[in-house]
Amino acid sequence: MGITQERTAEQDLPYDVFAKACPSRGTLEHVTGRWGALTVGALYEGSLRFNELRRRVDGVSEKMLSQTLHALERDGLVHREAQPTSPPRVDYELTPLGREVAGRLLALIHCVEDRMDEVLAARAAYDSRGA
Amino acid sequence: MGITQERTAEQDLPYDVFAKACPSRGTLEHVTGRWGALTVGALYEGSLRFNELRRRVDGVSEKMLSQTLHALERDGLVHREAQPTSPPRVDYELTPLGREVAGRLLALIHCVEDRMDEVLAARAAYDSRGA
DNA sequence: CGGCATCCGGATTGATACTG
DNA sequence: CAGTATCAATCCGGATGCCG
């Protein structure tokens, strides 16, 4: 069963991330993964080219960014627009579905950023207790 | 009905996940990580013991759950309550801070679960185009 | 029950080099 | 510019065994 009390109890959902075999778990990982979250977050502001994205997401390697974008594109969250010009130009942008997911993701990201002082204080307390 | 209230562009925040060295990136990873997300999600319903959690989060090993809980406890998102009885009993629950983060995380999880049909359709389309 | 320490194989990652 | 290919290094993550 689901994890929420928000949903009506008798609602029978087809997908449940808590189930090991559910495909939603994989998609959630694409979105929340180390680079997936930052990539989606960066694209929320608007369409970006490959290297723009690379600069925005501080620390991604070409390979990881490429791989991340492929996964997100396959899941229908990101749209890839390639122009066969020379030099080539490729723009990435969120799909409508991607925007919805990104909205939720950014709410989470902002929540964490806004509370970092508390988190850092908790860490300091934890570490001093332990040591 | 904005999904998120967007921040004003010029807002100068102390913490930015997009920066490689920002500690918020680490915390975000604890929360969104493979097991972190499911652990936090499971605890949203209420306090749980170690093995209850283990059963709930289908697929975690004992080691990973333990490790995940430590990281979340250190970040001040989870509270650990140990009773020195025999046999020992340890309960885990979200802190107020943890609940806030969990709320956002669950919104994201539900969003993904609810749209899985679209995701799966996108995947099928992507794969047939590629092949 | 609720853990921690150790080992170990395979998946993940990141430079680097190369291509269209 | 926008990637792919390759290879070495790293990092999980699970299994096992032990302890309070």
Short mmCIF file of C-alpha atoms (C1' of nucleotides) in Angstrom, two decimals:
data_model
loop_
_atom_site.label_atom_id
_atom_site.label_comp_id
_atom_site.label_asym_id
_atom_site.label_seq_id
_atom_site.Cartn_x
_atom_site.Cartn_y
_atom_site.Cartn_z
CA MET A 1 0.00 0.00 0.00
CA GLY A 2 0.89 3.53 -0.46
CA ILE A 3 2.69 5.79 1.81
CA THR A 4 0.33 8.60 2.05
CA GLN A 5 -2.43 9.54 4.26
CA GLU A 6 -3.36 12.29 1.89
CA ARG A 7 -4.87 9.95 -0.57
CA THR A 8 -8.14 8.32 0.12
CA ALA A 9 -7.41 5.03 1.71
CA GLU A 10 -9.27 2.85 -0.70
CA GLN A 11 -7.64 4.28 -3.75
CA ASP A 12 -5.82 1.49 -5.52
CA LEU A 13 -2.78 2.85 -7.24
CA PRO A 14 -1.14 1.11 -10.11
CA TYR A 15 2.34 2.38 -9.28
CA ASP A 16 4.12 2.33 -5.96
CA VAL A 17 7.74 3.35 -5.53
CA PHE A 18 7.95 1.33 -2.36
CA ALA A 19 7.61 -1.84 -4.34
CA LYS A 20 10.96 -3.07 -5.50
CA ALA A 21 9.88 -3.93 -9.01
CA CYS A 22 7.82 -0.84 -9.76
CA PRO A 23 9.08 1.14 -12.77
CA SER A 24 8.24 4.36 -10.96
CA ARG A 25 11.20 3.76 -8.75
CA GLY A 26 13.53 3.96 -11.72
CA THR A 27 11.97 7.17 -12.98
CA LEU A 28 12.14 8.70 -9.53
CA GLU A 29 15.82 7.88 -9.48
CA HIS A 30 16.38 9.56 -12.82
CA VAL A 31 14.74 12.69 -11.48
CA THR A 32 16.26 12.72 -8.04
CA GLY A 33 19.63 11.30 -8.91
CA ARG A 34 22.81 13.22 -8.33
CA TRP A 35 22.81 14.84 -11.77
CA GLY A 36 19.18 14.34 -12.72
CA ALA A 37 17.89 16.67 -10.03
CA LEU A 38 20.28 19.44 -10.96
CA THR A 39 19.69 19.02 -14.66
CA VAL A 40 15.94 19.20 -14.31
CA GLY A 41 16.28 22.10 -11.94
CA ALA A 42 18.48 24.01 -14.34
CA LEU A 43 16.09 23.47 -17.21
CA TYR A 44 13.16 24.83 -15.22
CA GLU A 45 14.35 28.34 -15.94
CA GLY A 46 14.27 27.74 -19.64
CA SER A 47 15.79 25.93 -22.58
CA LEU A 48 19.56 25.44 -22.53
CA ARG A 49 22.22 24.10 -24.84
CA PHE A 50 24.46 21.22 -23.91
CA ASN A 51 27.44 23.22 -22.81
CA GLU A 52 25.35 25.84 -21.11
CA LEU A 53 23.85 23.07 -19.05
CA ARG A 54 27.27 21.71 -18.38
CA ARG A 55 28.42 25.00 -16.97
CA ARG A 56 25.26 25.47 -14.96
CA VAL A 57 25.43 22.10 -13.32
CA ASP A 58 28.75 22.59 -11.63
CA GLY A 59 30.78 19.41 -11.64
CA VAL A 60 29.06 17.21 -14.23
CA SER A 61 31.23 15.44 -16.70
CA GLU A 62 30.19 15.36 -20.37
CA LYS A 63 29.48 11.72 -20.09
CA MET A 64 27.22 11.98 -17.09
CA LEU A 65 25.32 14.91 -18.50
CA SER A 66 24.79 13.12 -21.77
CA GLN A 67 23.68 9.99 -20.01
CA THR A 68 21.37 11.91 -17.69
CA LEU A 69 19.76 13.76 -20.58
CA HIS A 70 19.14 10.55 -22.45
CA ALA A 71 17.39 9.00 -19.49
CA LEU A 72 15.24 12.08 -18.94
CA GLU A 73 14.42 12.32 -22.60
CA ARG A 74 13.41 8.70 -22.71
CA ASP A 75 11.14 9.20 -19.72
CA GLY A 76 9.44 12.04 -21.58
CA LEU A 77 10.57 14.74 -19.18
CA VAL A 78 13.00 16.52 -21.46
CA HIS A 79 12.69 17.44 -25.12
CA ARG A 80 15.75 17.52 -27.33
CA GLU A 81 15.74 19.91 -30.26
CA ALA A 82 18.65 19.46 -32.64
CA GLN A 83 19.43 21.77 -35.52
CA PRO A 84 21.49 20.25 -38.30
CA THR A 85 23.58 23.37 -38.74
CA SER A 86 27.30 23.76 -38.62
CA PRO A 87 28.38 24.12 -35.94
CA PRO A 88 25.59 21.99 -34.53
CA ARG A 89 23.15 23.47 -32.08
CA VAL A 90 21.07 21.39 -29.69
CA ASP A 91 18.60 22.78 -27.21
CA TYR A 92 17.14 20.95 -24.28
CA GLU A 93 13.95 21.93 -22.59
CA LEU A 94 11.43 20.45 -20.21
CA THR A 95 8.26 18.92 -21.59
CA PRO A 96 4.96 19.85 -19.93
CA LEU A 97 5.27 16.66 -17.92
CA GLY A 98 8.83 17.56 -17.06
CA ARG A 99 7.73 20.96 -15.82
CA GLU A 100 5.28 19.47 -13.39
CA VAL A 101 7.83 17.15 -11.95
CA ALA A 102 10.42 19.94 -11.90
CA GLY A 103 8.06 22.19 -9.97
CA ARG A 104 7.82 19.65 -7.19
CA LEU A 105 11.49 18.96 -7.30
CA LEU A 106 12.37 22.64 -6.99
CA ALA A 107 10.04 23.02 -4.04
CA LEU A 108 12.06 20.31 -2.37
CA ILE A 109 15.39 21.82 -3.37
CA HIS A 110 14.41 25.24 -2.11
CA CYS A 111 13.13 23.77 1.10
CA VAL A 112 16.48 22.12 1.72
CA GLU A 113 18.44 25.22 0.76
CA ASP A 114 16.34 27.39 3.02
CA ARG A 115 16.82 25.09 5.98
CA MET A 116 20.52 24.45 5.57
CA ASP A 117 21.36 26.46 8.65
CA GLU A 118 19.27 24.09 10.71
CA VAL A 119 20.82 21.10 9.02
CA LEU A 120 24.32 22.36 9.63
CA ALA A 121 23.52 23.08 13.26
CA ALA A 122 22.11 19.56 13.64
CA ARG A 123 25.26 18.13 12.15
CA ALA A 124 27.47 20.06 14.48
CA ALA A 125 25.43 18.89 17.45
CA TYR A 126 25.50 15.30 16.23
CA ASP A 127 29.23 15.32 15.67
CA SER A 128 30.03 16.85 19.03
CA ARG A 129 27.83 14.29 20.78
CA GLY A 130 29.51 11.45 18.94
CA ALA A 131 33.02 12.67 19.48
CA MET B 1 -2.27 27.85 -9.03
CA GLY B 2 1.46 28.00 -9.36
CA ILE B 3 3.12 24.82 -8.46
CA THR B 4 5.90 26.77 -6.89
CA GLN B 5 6.34 30.36 -6.17
CA GLU B 6 9.36 31.20 -8.21
CA ARG B 7 12.14 33.07 -6.55
CA THR B 8 13.03 36.46 -7.72
CA ALA B 9 16.11 36.18 -9.86
CA GLU B 10 18.21 38.64 -7.92
CA GLN B 11 17.60 36.97 -4.59
CA ASP B 12 20.96 36.24 -3.06
CA LEU B 13 20.84 32.93 -1.26
CA PRO B 14 23.51 31.63 1.02
CA TYR B 15 23.13 28.07 -0.20
CA ASP B 16 22.97 26.93 -3.80
CA VAL B 17 22.81 23.27 -4.78
CA PHE B 18 24.10 24.14 -8.21
CA ALA B 19 27.45 25.06 -6.76
CA LYS B 20 29.73 22.08 -6.53
CA ALA B 21 31.01 22.84 -3.05
CA CYS B 22 27.71 23.72 -1.41
CA PRO B 23 26.80 21.47 1.53
CA SER B 24 23.16 21.62 0.51
CA ARG B 25 24.02 19.34 -2.37
CA GLY B 26 25.06 16.65 0.07
CA THR B 27 21.91 16.95 2.11
CA LEU B 28 19.77 16.89 -0.98
CA GLU B 29 21.48 13.68 -1.96
CA HIS B 30 20.78 12.14 1.41
CA VAL B 31 17.11 12.97 1.01
CA THR B 32 16.69 12.07 -2.63
CA GLY B 33 19.09 9.17 -2.72
CA ARG B 34 17.97 5.72 -3.63
CA TRP B 35 17.17 4.70 -0.06
CA GLY B 36 16.92 8.12 1.53
CA ALA B 37 13.81 9.04 -0.38
CA LEU B 38 12.02 5.84 0.47
CA THR B 39 13.08 5.93 4.10
CA VAL B 40 11.88 9.48 4.57
CA GLY B 41 8.70 8.66 2.73
CA ALA B 42 8.01 5.65 4.90
CA LEU B 43 8.56 7.61 8.10
CA TYR B 44 6.08 10.25 7.02
CA GLU B 45 3.27 8.02 8.16
CA GLY B 46 4.68 7.76 11.60
CA SER B 47 7.41 6.36 13.76
CA LEU B 48 8.81 2.97 12.82
CA ARG B 49 11.28 0.49 14.24
CA PHE B 50 14.34 -0.65 12.38
CA ASN B 51 12.99 -3.88 11.02
CA GLU B 52 9.59 -2.42 10.28
CA LEU B 53 11.35 0.13 8.15
CA ARG B 54 13.38 -2.55 6.53
CA ARG B 55 10.26 -4.43 5.52
CA ARG B 56 8.59 -1.26 4.35
CA VAL B 57 11.38 -0.16 2.09
CA ASP B 58 11.36 -3.15 -0.18
CA GLY B 59 14.88 -4.11 -1.13
CA VAL B 60 17.10 -2.28 1.33
CA SER B 61 19.83 -4.21 2.98
CA GLU B 62 20.41 -3.83 6.64
CA LYS B 63 23.63 -2.03 5.98
CA MET B 64 22.20 0.53 3.63
CA LEU B 65 19.26 1.26 5.89
CA SER B 66 21.54 1.76 8.84
CA GLN B 67 23.81 4.01 6.83
CA THR B 68 20.88 5.99 5.44
CA LEU B 69 19.40 6.50 8.88
CA HIS B 70 22.67 7.77 10.25
CA ALA B 71 23.02 10.33 7.50
CA LEU B 72 19.45 11.51 7.97
CA GLU B 73 19.84 11.65 11.73
CA ARG B 74 23.01 13.66 11.40
CA ASP B 75 21.28 16.11 9.10
CA GLY B 76 18.60 16.58 11.73
CA LEU B 77 15.81 15.08 9.65
CA VAL B 78 15.27 11.90 11.63
CA HIS B 79 15.16 11.35 15.36
CA ARG B 80 16.36 8.11 16.85
CA GLU B 81 14.80 6.94 20.09
CA ALA B 82 16.53 3.98 21.69
CA GLN B 83 15.19 2.15 24.69
CA PRO B 84 17.78 0.23 26.72
CA THR B 85 15.43 -2.68 27.23
CA SER B 86 15.98 -6.27 26.43
CA PRO B 87 15.39 -7.02 23.68
CA PRO B 88 16.32 -3.53 22.54
CA ARG B 89 13.75 -1.33 20.90
CA VAL B 90 14.63 1.57 18.68
CA ASP B 91 12.13 3.88 17.04
CA TYR B 92 12.80 6.27 14.22
CA GLU B 93 10.67 9.27 13.44
CA LEU B 94 10.89 12.43 11.44
CA THR B 95 11.81 15.65 13.17
CA PRO B 96 9.70 18.74 12.42
CA LEU B 97 12.35 19.71 9.89
CA GLY B 98 12.23 16.23 8.44
CA ARG B 99 8.46 16.46 8.05
CA GLU B 100 8.72 19.58 6.00
CA VAL B 101 11.23 18.08 3.68
CA ALA B 102 9.25 14.84 3.56
CA GLY B 103 6.11 16.70 2.55
CA ARG B 104 7.85 18.12 -0.49
CA LEU B 105 9.44 14.85 -1.31
CA LEU B 106 6.14 13.01 -1.17
CA ALA B 107 4.55 15.56 -3.46
CA LEU B 108 7.27 14.72 -5.94
CA ILE B 109 6.91 10.99 -5.47
CA HIS B 110 3.15 11.12 -5.93
CA CYS B 111 3.54 13.28 -8.98
CA VAL B 112 5.82 10.70 -10.56
CA GLU B 113 3.59 7.80 -9.57
CA ASP B 114 0.53 9.52 -10.96
CA ARG B 115 2.20 10.21 -14.29
CA MET B 116 3.83 6.87 -14.81
CA ASP B 117 1.51 6.00 -17.65
CA GLU B 118 2.76 9.01 -19.55
CA VAL B 119 6.34 8.15 -18.74
CA LEU B 120 5.91 4.60 -19.91
CA ALA B 121 4.26 5.77 -23.10
CA ALA B 122 7.11 8.18 -23.71
CA ARG B 123 9.59 5.39 -23.21
CA ALA B 124 7.84 3.12 -25.64
CA ALA B 125 7.78 5.91 -28.22
CA TYR B 126 11.44 6.71 -27.65
CA ASP B 127 12.49 3.11 -27.97
CA SER B 128 10.53 2.46 -31.13
CA ARG B 129 11.99 5.58 -32.73
CA GLY B 130 15.50 4.53 -31.79
CA ALA B 131 15.17 0.95 -32.96
"C1'" DC C 1 16.04 -7.13 18.08
"C1'" DG C 2 19.27 -3.69 16.41
"C1'" DG C 3 23.00 -3.07 15.01
"C1'" DC C 4 28.63 -2.74 13.47
"C1'" DA C 5 33.03 -4.58 10.97
"C1'" DT C 6 34.90 -6.75 7.12
"C1'" DC C 7 35.39 -8.48 2.68
"C1'" DC C 8 34.68 -8.46 -2.17
"C1'" DG C 9 32.60 -8.33 -7.07
"C1'" DG C 10 30.29 -5.47 -10.07
"C1'" DA C 11 28.17 -1.20 -11.21
"C1'" DT C 12 29.18 3.81 -11.57
"C1'" DT C 13 32.03 7.50 -12.53
"C1'" DG C 14 35.34 10.55 -14.39
"C1'" DA C 15 39.51 11.83 -17.39
"C1'" DT C 16 40.99 11.58 -21.68
"C1'" DA C 17 40.90 11.06 -26.50
"C1'" DC C 18 38.46 11.08 -30.60
"C1'" DT C 19 34.60 12.24 -34.19
"C1'" DG C 20 31.05 14.66 -37.08
"C1'" DC D 1 29.57 22.62 -30.55
"C1'" DA D 2 27.78 18.22 -29.23
"C1'" DG D 3 28.60 14.43 -28.29
"C1'" DT D 4 30.72 9.00 -28.28
"C1'" DA D 5 34.40 5.50 -26.94
"C1'" DT D 6 37.55 3.73 -23.84
"C1'" DC D 7 39.79 2.60 -19.71
"C1'" DA D 8 41.12 3.07 -14.85
"C1'" DA D 9 39.54 4.29 -10.45
"C1'" DT D 10 36.10 4.50 -7.32
"C1'" DC D 11 32.19 3.54 -4.94
"C1'" DC D 12 28.43 1.15 -3.69
"C1'" DG D 13 25.90 -2.54 -1.95
"C1'" DG D 14 25.15 -7.18 -0.47
"C1'" DA D 15 26.65 -11.23 2.18
"C1'" DT D 16 28.58 -12.81 6.22
"C1'" DG D 17 29.82 -13.06 10.99
"C1'" DC D 18 29.76 -11.13 15.60
"C1'" DC D 19 28.00 -8.50 19.60
"C1'" DG D 20 25.01 -6.19 23.37
#
